[in-house]
XYZ file of C-alpha atoms in Angstrom:
754
model
C 199.102 12.488 58.603
C 202.258 14.415 57.826
C 202.799 15.174 54.703
C 206.428 15.918 54.532
C 209.431 13.955 53.071
C 211.250 12.178 56.118
C 214.765 10.923 55.540
C 215.285 7.581 57.237
C 216.664 3.961 56.868
C 215.428 0.656 55.476
C 213.793 -1.805 58.434
C 215.309 -4.627 56.944
C 219.228 -5.830 56.541
C 222.341 -4.173 58.093
C 223.020 -1.943 55.225
C 220.455 0.080 56.736
C 219.971 1.930 53.103
C 218.830 5.396 53.115
C 215.377 6.142 51.682
C 212.726 8.837 51.916
C 209.090 8.506 53.250
C 206.361 10.532 52.080
C 202.890 10.191 53.450
C 200.085 10.493 51.031
C 196.786 11.450 51.315
C 194.962 8.084 51.003
C 197.007 6.823 54.104
C 199.741 5.136 51.966
C 203.603 5.781 52.261
C 205.726 6.520 49.225
C 209.229 5.063 49.369
C 211.745 7.118 47.350
C 215.524 7.242 46.957
C 217.784 9.040 49.081
C 221.118 9.474 47.167
C 222.914 11.378 49.731
C 223.393 8.155 51.941
C 226.596 6.767 51.110
C 225.790 3.154 51.739
C 223.596 2.836 49.161
C 223.501 6.097 47.338
C 219.813 5.833 46.454
C 219.475 2.218 45.537
C 217.106 -0.153 47.205
C 216.148 -3.910 46.562
C 212.741 -4.966 46.489
C 212.327 -5.575 49.966
C 213.219 -1.730 50.777
C 210.974 -0.595 48.117
C 207.954 -2.313 49.411
C 208.629 -1.702 52.843
C 205.564 0.564 53.437
C 203.507 -2.186 52.499
C 203.762 -3.654 56.014
C 202.586 -0.552 57.649
C 199.002 -0.833 56.034
C 196.410 -1.732 58.811
C 195.205 -4.653 56.757
C 198.845 -6.257 57.327
C 199.948 -5.615 60.613
C 198.422 -5.972 64.301
C 196.105 -3.066 65.542
C 194.762 -4.410 68.919
C 196.341 -6.302 71.640
C 195.151 -10.031 71.647
C 194.791 -12.149 74.739
C 193.835 -16.033 74.791
C 190.533 -16.633 76.182
C 189.200 -19.705 78.127
C 188.422 -21.666 74.817
C 192.236 -20.872 73.857
C 191.328 -18.189 70.757
C 193.254 -15.004 70.582
C 190.457 -12.326 71.076
C 191.330 -8.552 70.957
C 191.608 -6.759 74.370
C 192.201 -3.451 75.922
C 196.003 -2.594 76.658
C 194.938 -2.559 80.385
C 193.930 -6.043 80.234
C 196.764 -7.219 78.067
C 199.468 -5.648 80.153
C 197.835 -6.876 83.451
C 197.580 -10.535 82.220
C 201.431 -10.275 81.367
C 202.274 -8.552 84.587
C 200.438 -11.469 86.315
C 201.789 -13.953 84.337
C 205.331 -13.012 85.057
C 205.045 -12.274 88.595
C 203.052 -15.678 89.453
C 206.169 -17.412 87.780
C 208.925 -15.598 89.607
C 206.754 -15.901 92.855
C 206.794 -19.657 92.485
C 209.779 -20.677 90.544
C 212.335 -17.683 91.184
C 213.602 -15.054 88.639
C 215.636 -17.544 86.386
C 212.439 -18.996 85.697
C 211.592 -16.078 83.592
C 213.109 -15.770 80.068
C 213.418 -12.714 77.610
C 214.067 -13.294 74.104
C 215.102 -10.186 71.745
C 215.934 -9.583 68.191
C 218.388 -8.233 65.939
C 215.812 -5.756 64.410
C 215.009 -3.828 67.833
C 216.559 -0.474 67.899
C 219.687 0.216 70.235
C 216.917 2.117 72.463
C 214.805 -1.078 72.691
C 217.646 -3.447 73.119
C 218.988 -1.432 75.938
C 216.008 -0.929 77.647
C 214.865 -4.743 77.377
C 218.187 -5.920 78.930
C 217.907 -3.471 81.733
C 214.144 -4.586 82.141
C 215.434 -8.305 82.431
C 217.951 -7.464 84.819
C 216.615 -4.734 86.898
C 212.865 -5.404 86.967
C 212.705 -9.319 86.587
C 216.282 -10.136 88.095
C 216.471 -12.790 85.566
C 219.948 -14.226 84.035
C 217.953 -15.910 81.209
C 218.168 -13.300 78.427
C 219.513 -13.616 74.512
C 218.329 -12.592 71.124
C 218.047 -14.120 67.882
C 221.388 -12.005 66.745
C 223.113 -15.072 68.499
C 222.072 -17.035 65.219
C 223.517 -14.365 62.905
C 227.448 -13.454 63.627
C 228.343 -14.442 67.220
C 230.962 -16.674 65.750
C 232.565 -14.024 64.005
C 232.179 -11.720 67.256
C 234.063 -14.254 69.281
C 236.944 -14.834 66.603
C 237.242 -11.045 66.476
C 237.600 -10.354 70.196
C 240.122 -13.375 70.434
C 242.494 -11.899 67.591
C 241.652 -7.939 67.841
C 240.252 -7.314 71.132
C 237.104 -5.765 69.759
C 234.141 -7.031 67.540
C 232.612 -4.773 64.841
C 231.683 -6.442 62.039
C 233.648 -4.065 59.740
C 236.449 -2.323 60.885
C 236.309 0.103 58.177
C 233.649 1.370 55.790
C 232.247 0.204 52.916
C 233.533 2.510 50.535
C 237.167 0.835 51.162
C 236.078 -1.980 49.246
C 236.456 -0.896 45.895
C 240.002 0.601 46.570
C 241.485 -2.592 47.774
C 243.148 -5.197 45.455
C 241.510 -8.179 46.388
C 238.554 -9.296 48.303
C 237.858 -12.844 49.348
C 234.158 -13.177 50.223
C 233.524 -16.503 52.150
C 230.063 -18.038 52.672
C 227.871 -14.739 51.339
C 225.628 -14.191 48.559
C 224.921 -10.494 48.934
C 223.686 -10.318 45.442
C 220.457 -11.537 47.098
C 220.912 -10.779 50.847
C 222.317 -7.230 50.322
C 221.702 -6.278 46.805
C 222.667 -2.558 46.856
C 225.990 -3.589 48.424
C 227.016 -5.245 44.939
C 228.061 -1.976 43.592
C 231.170 -1.809 45.996
C 232.589 -5.065 44.436
C 231.401 -4.095 40.938
C 233.632 -1.305 41.393
C 236.278 -3.228 42.647
C 236.452 -5.224 39.680
C 236.280 -2.327 37.710
C 239.352 -0.510 39.347
C 241.389 -3.799 38.468
C 240.759 -5.233 41.877
C 239.833 -9.170 42.045
C 237.010 -10.865 43.588
C 237.111 -14.354 45.038
C 233.776 -15.856 45.915
C 233.630 -18.897 48.025
C 230.146 -20.892 48.209
C 229.094 -24.340 47.623
C 226.797 -23.027 45.132
C 227.212 -20.951 42.124
C 225.345 -17.912 43.434
C 224.249 -14.483 41.829
C 227.171 -13.186 43.655
C 229.559 -16.284 42.541
C 228.733 -15.428 39.052
C 230.353 -11.911 39.614
C 233.506 -13.144 40.673
C 236.960 -13.786 39.116
C 237.243 -17.094 40.817
C 234.697 -19.218 42.693
C 235.533 -21.903 44.923
C 232.772 -24.460 45.672
C 234.186 -26.466 48.771
C 231.675 -28.909 50.624
C 229.702 -27.380 53.196
C 231.229 -27.269 56.473
C 234.946 -27.560 55.301
C 235.738 -23.702 55.258
C 238.150 -24.016 58.375
C 240.209 -26.692 56.201
C 240.057 -24.304 53.160
C 241.625 -21.260 55.068
C 244.335 -23.549 56.707
C 245.396 -24.773 53.461
C 245.550 -21.312 52.113
C 247.909 -20.510 55.103
C 250.055 -23.517 54.444
C 250.404 -22.412 51.119
C 251.317 -18.756 52.134
C 253.934 -20.075 54.571
C 255.195 -22.460 51.777
C 255.600 -20.008 49.003
C 257.497 -17.482 51.525
C 254.618 -14.950 51.202
C 254.306 -14.426 54.896
C 254.898 -10.603 55.809
C 257.490 -11.225 58.558
C 257.931 -7.796 59.449
C 254.528 -7.012 60.293
C 254.028 -10.234 62.250
C 257.059 -9.456 64.201
C 255.750 -6.014 65.177
C 252.155 -6.232 65.247
C 251.049 -9.611 66.169
C 251.496 -12.455 68.910
C 251.521 -16.198 68.733
C 252.468 -16.754 65.364
C 254.456 -20.079 65.834
C 251.830 -21.875 67.285
C 249.226 -20.993 64.447
C 252.120 -21.654 61.948
C 252.539 -24.984 63.218
C 248.985 -25.792 63.143
C 248.580 -24.647 59.358
C 251.329 -26.563 58.016
C 249.556 -29.812 59.147
C 246.930 -28.840 56.505
C 249.049 -29.390 53.104
C 247.259 -28.839 49.962
C 246.691 -32.518 48.602
C 244.936 -33.046 52.505
C 242.926 -30.044 52.226
C 241.728 -30.789 48.518
C 240.414 -34.244 49.917
C 238.604 -32.575 52.645
C 237.035 -29.560 50.609
C 236.917 -30.693 46.935
C 238.844 -27.377 45.850
C 241.701 -28.366 43.822
C 245.191 -27.640 44.524
C 245.744 -25.484 41.361
C 242.708 -23.496 42.797
C 244.283 -23.320 45.956
C 247.430 -21.783 44.720
C 245.571 -19.414 42.272
C 243.558 -18.034 45.428
C 246.891 -17.367 47.349
C 248.532 -15.504 44.342
C 245.344 -13.148 43.680
C 245.405 -12.362 47.379
C 249.078 -11.832 48.137
C 250.189 -10.043 45.175
C 248.276 -6.939 45.516
C 249.261 -4.016 48.130
C 245.987 -4.280 49.652
C 243.481 -7.359 50.128
C 240.633 -7.985 52.454
C 238.508 -11.170 53.620
C 234.997 -10.842 54.335
C 232.774 -13.589 55.906
C 229.171 -14.263 56.493
C 227.019 -16.767 57.806
C 228.312 -19.538 55.389
C 231.609 -20.017 57.644
C 229.906 -18.629 60.640
C 227.064 -20.608 61.248
C 228.997 -24.026 61.885
C 229.698 -25.688 65.500
C 233.067 -24.625 64.652
C 232.439 -21.076 63.599
C 234.657 -19.236 65.659
C 237.574 -21.419 64.553
C 236.953 -20.991 61.145
C 236.729 -17.246 61.186
C 239.800 -17.282 63.349
C 241.606 -19.162 60.239
C 240.686 -16.481 58.055
C 241.784 -13.843 60.541
C 245.098 -15.740 60.882
C 245.493 -15.550 56.950
C 245.168 -11.719 57.054
C 247.674 -11.329 59.851
C 250.272 -13.613 58.440
C 249.936 -11.380 54.981
C 250.046 -8.376 57.065
C 246.371 -7.369 56.029
C 244.751 -6.463 59.195
C 244.986 -2.793 60.654
C 246.367 -1.375 57.306
C 244.747 0.814 54.786
C 242.316 -0.620 52.332
C 242.890 -4.063 53.968
C 241.621 -6.291 56.700
C 239.230 -8.796 58.073
C 235.417 -8.024 58.312
C 232.236 -9.672 58.724
C 229.057 -8.825 56.991
C 226.319 -8.388 59.580
C 222.878 -9.921 58.449
C 220.358 -8.040 60.587
C 219.299 -4.620 60.646
C 220.623 -3.901 64.184
C 222.454 -6.858 64.587
C 225.513 -5.151 65.578
C 223.909 -2.551 67.895
C 221.440 -5.339 69.373
C 224.560 -7.240 70.773
C 226.603 -4.174 71.987
C 223.922 -2.859 74.704
C 222.576 -5.494 76.635
C 220.353 -8.232 75.191
C 222.801 -10.857 74.822
C 223.037 -13.514 77.964
C 226.674 -12.199 78.763
C 226.883 -8.645 78.178
C 225.997 -5.336 79.424
C 225.846 -1.971 77.477
C 229.035 -0.767 75.824
C 229.723 -4.213 74.861
C 231.077 -4.662 78.437
C 231.201 -8.329 80.103
C 228.546 -9.120 82.527
C 231.194 -10.851 84.526
C 233.582 -8.109 84.929
C 233.310 -6.417 88.237
C 234.087 -3.196 86.973
C 231.680 -3.233 84.158
C 228.827 -4.231 86.514
C 229.839 -1.336 88.789
C 229.677 1.014 86.110
C 226.333 0.165 84.699
C 224.812 -0.531 88.309
C 225.738 3.269 88.758
C 224.100 4.502 85.759
C 221.066 2.038 86.460
C 220.875 3.112 90.329
C 220.938 -0.217 91.641
C 223.358 -2.226 93.438
C 225.861 -4.237 91.380
C 225.223 -7.321 93.678
C 221.950 -7.064 92.242
C 222.595 -7.685 88.786
C 222.154 -11.562 87.687
C 225.190 -13.224 85.892
C 225.507 -14.674 82.552
C 222.535 -16.821 81.426
C 222.191 -19.475 78.586
C 222.696 -18.647 74.869
C 219.844 -18.447 72.724
C 219.061 -22.059 71.704
C 219.777 -23.179 74.969
C 217.183 -20.630 76.424
C 214.730 -22.129 73.880
C 215.637 -25.520 74.576
C 214.809 -24.869 78.320
C 211.418 -23.532 77.898
C 208.761 -25.127 79.655
C 211.155 -27.054 82.406
C 213.816 -24.557 83.863
C 212.146 -21.659 82.302
C 208.424 -21.394 82.747
C 207.636 -17.951 81.155
C 208.540 -16.015 78.266
C 208.739 -12.414 76.897
C 209.632 -12.279 73.413
C 210.245 -8.956 71.217
C 210.797 -9.133 67.529
C 211.636 -12.496 66.945
C 210.029 -15.785 65.348
C 212.104 -18.778 66.633
C 209.217 -21.367 65.290
C 210.402 -20.429 62.012
C 214.046 -19.475 62.507
C 215.496 -21.464 65.049
C 217.664 -25.015 64.424
C 215.393 -27.899 65.421
C 212.428 -25.688 64.626
C 209.758 -28.733 65.676
C 211.693 -28.956 68.727
C 211.606 -25.391 69.513
C 207.925 -25.093 68.985
C 207.332 -27.899 71.269
C 209.148 -25.979 73.939
C 207.310 -22.936 73.251
C 203.853 -24.533 73.329
C 204.955 -26.226 77.012
C 205.285 -22.944 78.457
C 203.112 -21.912 81.303
C 203.008 -18.291 79.989
C 204.299 -16.409 76.642
C 203.933 -12.949 75.877
C 204.931 -11.557 72.296
C 205.332 -8.133 71.267
C 205.167 -7.892 67.503
C 204.184 -5.714 64.287
C 202.344 -9.048 62.925
C 201.067 -12.103 64.020
C 203.978 -14.486 63.408
C 203.971 -18.065 63.951
C 205.562 -17.618 67.248
C 202.975 -14.698 68.413
C 200.156 -17.130 67.228
C 200.994 -19.458 70.225
C 201.307 -16.779 72.901
C 198.772 -15.886 75.752
C 198.934 -12.270 75.176
C 200.185 -10.368 71.892
C 200.973 -6.577 71.955
C 200.851 -4.853 68.669
C 203.905 -2.651 68.760
C 204.971 0.448 66.479
C 207.696 -0.112 63.616
C 210.359 1.439 61.846
C 208.618 4.484 60.156
C 206.348 5.199 63.357
C 209.008 5.769 65.758
C 212.423 7.310 66.130
C 215.508 5.270 67.130
C 219.154 4.417 66.407
C 220.645 1.413 64.744
C 224.084 0.558 63.765
C 225.060 -0.934 60.564
C 227.365 -3.446 59.513
C 230.157 -0.987 59.341
C 229.677 0.263 62.892
C 228.053 3.568 61.722
C 225.427 4.583 64.155
C 222.237 5.802 62.456
C 219.045 7.741 63.233
C 215.779 6.329 61.968
C 213.231 8.951 62.167
C 209.304 8.518 62.803
C 207.635 9.643 59.512
C 204.110 8.636 60.127
C 201.756 8.313 63.088
C 200.886 4.832 64.246
C 197.489 3.712 64.185
C 195.261 4.104 67.081
C 195.938 1.141 69.639
C 199.577 0.524 69.032
C 202.217 1.481 71.500
C 205.941 1.297 71.202
C 208.208 -1.387 72.854
C 209.697 1.592 75.348
C 206.242 2.160 76.594
C 205.391 -1.366 76.979
C 208.596 -2.071 79.202
C 207.634 1.136 81.206
C 203.980 -0.194 81.805
C 205.284 -3.534 82.692
C 208.128 -2.214 84.805
C 205.402 -0.061 86.779
C 202.892 -3.059 87.322
C 206.043 -5.235 88.528
C 207.061 -2.729 90.990
C 209.695 -0.226 89.219
C 208.225 3.078 88.919
C 211.384 4.954 87.415
C 214.009 4.083 85.226
C 212.200 3.243 82.038
C 211.561 6.203 80.083
C 209.192 6.005 76.965
C 211.145 8.900 75.015
C 213.715 7.143 72.834
C 216.070 10.209 72.872
C 216.195 10.098 76.868
C 216.792 6.252 76.552
C 219.659 6.994 74.137
C 221.271 9.714 76.719
C 221.290 7.097 79.492
C 222.774 4.599 77.042
C 225.566 7.249 76.108
C 226.480 7.309 80.030
C 226.226 3.424 80.236
C 228.405 2.812 77.373
C 230.931 5.474 78.333
C 234.168 3.778 78.529
C 233.417 0.672 77.054
C 234.454 -1.009 74.058
C 231.387 0.151 72.129
C 231.392 3.725 73.277
C 228.544 5.938 72.075
C 229.135 8.588 74.639
C 229.998 11.378 71.978
C 227.006 10.436 69.760
C 223.867 12.455 70.238
C 220.508 12.717 68.191
C 221.635 16.255 66.946
C 224.792 14.645 65.337
C 223.172 11.555 63.752
C 220.356 14.034 62.356
C 223.101 16.411 60.716
C 225.593 13.651 59.938
C 225.483 10.442 57.754
C 225.920 8.476 61.216
C 228.728 8.370 63.519
C 231.092 5.281 63.604
C 231.757 4.020 67.114
C 233.647 4.232 69.379
C 233.019 7.926 69.708
C 233.940 8.897 73.179
C 232.640 12.046 74.728
C 234.282 15.342 74.753
C 238.027 15.041 75.765
C 240.367 17.271 78.088
C 240.810 20.435 76.639
C 244.341 20.451 74.540
C 244.296 16.816 73.948
C 246.386 15.564 71.047
C 244.598 14.062 68.077
C 245.026 10.612 67.319
C 248.569 9.628 65.901
C 249.898 13.061 66.828
C 248.044 14.993 64.198
C 246.840 18.536 64.517
C 243.635 18.855 66.119
C 240.793 19.135 64.230
C 238.969 22.534 64.117
C 235.579 24.296 63.187
C 235.365 27.361 61.332
C 234.587 29.383 64.484
C 235.541 26.887 67.091
C 231.910 27.409 68.735
C 229.537 24.848 67.987
C 225.896 25.312 67.869
C 223.631 24.775 71.406
C 223.933 21.384 72.555
C 226.009 20.020 69.890
C 229.794 19.640 69.955
C 231.777 21.592 67.049
C 231.922 20.161 63.797
C 234.641 20.409 61.209
C 234.270 23.735 58.793
C 232.997 23.101 55.344
C 235.192 21.108 53.061
C 236.783 19.933 56.138
C 236.819 16.093 57.287
C 236.930 15.423 60.966
C 240.199 13.179 61.518
C 240.420 11.897 58.054
C 242.090 13.152 55.145
C 241.260 10.233 52.404
C 239.874 6.868 52.621
C 242.809 5.231 53.629
C 242.886 6.982 56.830
C 245.942 9.495 55.634
C 246.765 12.256 58.398
C 244.168 12.753 61.052
C 243.619 9.206 60.870
C 240.455 8.049 62.747
C 242.024 4.413 62.946
C 242.806 5.033 66.641
C 242.365 2.004 69.220
C 239.541 2.610 71.778
C 240.755 4.887 74.574
C 243.253 7.136 72.645
C 242.385 10.784 73.505
C 239.599 12.396 71.713
C 240.078 15.032 68.673
C 239.873 18.579 69.703
C 238.682 22.103 68.696
C 240.736 25.092 68.552
C 238.147 26.596 71.129
C 236.940 25.510 74.440
C 234.846 22.662 73.068
C 235.892 19.342 71.518
C 234.439 16.839 69.909
C 235.568 13.051 68.578
C 234.831 12.179 65.085
C 233.981 8.893 65.512
C 236.191 5.703 64.258
C 235.579 4.798 60.729
C 238.662 2.756 60.507
C 239.665 0.402 63.445
C 243.312 -0.905 64.114
C 245.698 1.548 62.139
C 247.541 2.369 64.895
C 247.117 -0.439 67.270
C 244.804 -3.444 67.757
C 242.540 -3.031 71.001
C 244.559 -5.698 73.047
C 246.381 -4.799 75.944
C 249.593 -4.536 74.111
C 248.115 -3.101 71.073
C 249.128 -6.314 69.083
C 247.043 -8.752 67.244
C 246.749 -12.699 68.459
C 247.086 -15.355 66.108
C 245.004 -18.335 67.654
C 246.144 -21.807 66.372
C 243.343 -23.629 64.979
C 242.817 -27.287 63.329
C 240.330 -28.768 60.930
C 237.655 -30.813 62.366
C 234.775 -32.330 60.803
C 231.130 -31.143 61.187
C 228.982 -32.450 63.718
C 227.070 -34.425 61.749
C 228.605 -36.016 58.523
C 226.890 -37.728 55.981
C 226.473 -41.994 56.356
C 224.598 -44.437 54.775
C 221.149 -43.605 56.266
C 221.826 -39.783 55.232
C 223.936 -39.882 52.656
C 223.825 -35.823 51.495
C 224.553 -32.375 53.014
C 222.060 -29.727 53.464
C 223.027 -26.127 53.728
C 220.337 -23.121 53.964
C 220.007 -19.589 53.144
C 218.237 -16.781 52.027
C 216.412 -15.579 48.671
C 216.399 -11.995 47.479
C 212.840 -11.468 47.885
C 212.432 -12.627 51.505
C 213.679 -11.754 54.727
C 214.661 -13.814 57.909
C 211.600 -15.939 58.858
C 209.421 -14.142 56.555
C 207.195 -12.810 58.783
C 206.768 -9.499 57.408
C 207.948 -9.934 53.989
C 205.702 -12.769 53.308
C 202.815 -10.292 53.700
C 204.129 -8.160 50.727
C 201.953 -9.216 47.432
C 204.864 -8.195 45.303
C 207.756 -10.182 47.282
C 205.430 -13.359 47.467
C 204.834 -12.902 43.723
C 208.677 -13.204 43.257
C 209.443 -15.664 45.983
C 205.971 -17.728 46.772
C 207.459 -20.763 48.641
C 210.141 -22.968 49.850
C 212.156 -24.992 47.280
C 214.766 -27.672 47.300
C 217.701 -27.119 45.113
C 219.601 -30.146 43.942
C 222.030 -31.045 41.047
C 220.665 -32.920 37.912
C 222.610 -35.740 38.873
C 221.191 -36.102 42.317
C 217.793 -35.448 40.885
C 218.321 -38.481 38.315
C 219.422 -40.794 41.078
C 216.351 -39.764 42.966
C 213.828 -39.726 39.991
C 212.530 -36.222 40.579
C 211.727 -33.610 37.799
C 211.617 -29.714 38.016
C 209.090 -28.789 40.324
C 208.332 -32.311 41.774
C 207.611 -32.406 45.560
C 210.916 -33.894 47.291
C 211.162 -34.660 50.855
C 214.381 -33.804 52.691
C 214.562 -35.614 55.890
C 217.388 -35.442 58.784
C 217.262 -36.952 62.099
C 215.257 -33.816 63.636
C 212.212 -34.017 61.227
C 211.030 -34.162 57.521
C 210.362 -30.790 55.263
C 208.534 -31.029 51.708
C 209.177 -28.187 48.794
C 209.173 -28.380 45.172
C 212.656 -29.610 43.214
C 214.823 -26.809 41.624
C 217.328 -28.982 39.409
C 220.579 -26.641 38.650
C 224.040 -27.368 38.068
C 225.114 -24.458 40.050
C 225.262 -26.441 43.247
C 227.515 -29.205 44.275
C 226.203 -32.881 43.460
C 226.483 -34.043 47.117
C 224.645 -30.887 48.518
C 220.829 -29.811 48.614
C 219.953 -26.075 49.310
C 216.784 -24.771 51.123
C 215.757 -21.311 51.838
C 214.408 -20.708 55.519
C 211.925 -18.036 55.298
C 208.575 -19.963 55.369
C 206.861 -22.207 58.044
C 204.984 -25.454 57.427
C 205.876 -28.629 55.834
C 208.701 -26.402 54.065
C 210.210 -25.315 57.124
C 214.059 -25.679 56.471
C 214.952 -25.112 60.099
C 212.960 -28.286 60.769
C 215.908 -30.366 59.624
C 218.896 -28.099 60.722
C 221.365 -29.018 63.588
C 221.469 -27.410 66.969
C 224.874 -28.506 67.584
C 226.800 -25.403 69.290
C 229.791 -23.535 68.664
C 231.837 -24.136 72.028
C 232.830 -20.422 72.194
C 230.118 -18.470 70.378
C 227.010 -21.070 71.127
C 225.854 -20.508 67.211
C 224.377 -23.618 65.948
C 225.227 -25.686 62.794
C 222.786 -24.250 60.285
C 224.951 -24.345 57.596
C 225.736 -28.329 57.489
C 223.802 -31.327 58.430
C 223.166 -34.775 57.194
C 219.848 -35.616 55.134
C 218.345 -37.813 52.956
C 215.971 -37.418 50.021
C 212.715 -39.237 49.176
C 210.233 -38.710 46.697
C 206.631 -37.534 47.551
C 203.705 -39.352 45.827
C 201.437 -36.609 44.060
């Protein structure tokens, strides 16, 4: 085992915190601070500190498993397991056609794996039926960002800009528990004289840090944003010059907002008119301000419109595409950003290209060496794909996801998975979904392999291999290579991640998410590179914004590496606000040059400072109006349920529930409810409470607190079994993003004997 210190990144959330790994002689791995990485500066949450625990042989899978004739998963050789998968997929394709094959990926896959999985689905299997669990993360924000700005990147600016802004509105995020190391940026914001407004139905640990906390009824964020824009207009706070020069569509959006007068919004949301006016004042008076959204407003059947309303607020006040201002989304999963950029989403090809765009198909097909007409069209979104299992989709290959716990209407999804003719799962642990499979393949995890991820800032990072995986473990890339060969495609599926990344660079070139100027060498020597980052430009090309070209000290790069700035010189940026040499160019602008024959693009930490990524460079207002959630409370189901995370667990809990320290901190599910609601129910602290929706029933201990609205209950979604929160949630889909409505559904509460 290696004994050196390896700098790498955490396997969990989209912060992708820097950490150091050191293997010990006894086979364990020590996680230590890595203070040089700017996102976390050494800080780690409990999940990050204990991440190496999942590397232990007693925790993770170490052998392929196949289901025997008696229905039991038994250890098997790799050849037997791979042959079984190839036979199962081939049999389904021969009998029912390629679209009877489904592929389901995950937002934790590296860019190389996500890229290869999408290529495998379309080139080897020929199926259109591929999507991933990132659809459940920030697809609504992505759809709204593309409508407004022409481009989707979670944050269009680095996290380091947040403390320098004048005001931040944080909508539906409890980052003190979901991304603890990021809280320092908001603490610094307040220390610098800025203000923090938190919008959440619960008084979370994050809300306790705020200057102002608004607690709207779940599912009413759209009305709230429209009410704030109404007041901006009524109080004469619109930045008319900005709207005139940098936007389009204002009049229709203005008319829609004016229909949402403050008293009407107060009745819908429960947020008082004085609080609405205070919010507008705090947001509009500073020179700079931001709106950041998370799953609260996005995981709704109107999530795209909701995010669009918050973007409209930013545009009307001149806050987007200006230094230290703008709209951003706090991505959740570790590679939720990169995971959707390179082809495992139902409607996308690498580089964030659209699958139904002939030019995009031609470009990617050329890189892949196939006929563009052979590529299937767009397929079903994540929940729709899961809902079709066992009927239209007869066999499924699943990687890095646990929909039995994480999908909405989870009992139904579990039933559909059980009805499949064939299920193959690649995972690190035997998750609840893997336990239902016909074949389970144990694969390498974050510290045992090299690959890239893209964090919530759009910063592409290099995760380095720090330890040797146990015998019997293979990488997902090796799995796809072997399956492709068994299914008749001998070439095009390399197992070396750097070789895959080189192909990804070519496939993404010229796309919205252009990685072509990024190399492993650059990533190893820098703190990541922000996309878009085109490859070397034409010699003598003008620097962004007409600035002087960036040069290196000698003008001569190291072998295989484009030239870099001289010591003390920052490529393309003079200050955090994007001064001379701004990196805020839109995609397609010329690359930065060096003073010699070699050019290098510095990456793009700050988007939209010059123009938006639309054909005319203008941002688009999108007129939206309030509408109710898909399932409002009634006499039978009079209470609203909302769901979320706790600090010691992550997503479906498949990995974190195997770590003793984390389980001690968060051992199981609970139902958070207000004292008045508990009194009506007759429930005391710790009593088992049943939460019942039209989709099922979940039981968990009561946690009574006045930090939640009296008309709302909260459940974390990390656990299976009778406390599975997603048994209850509503799969009603946003018409644009196809995001399910996780954040609001009607339930009733019942006491439980014993």
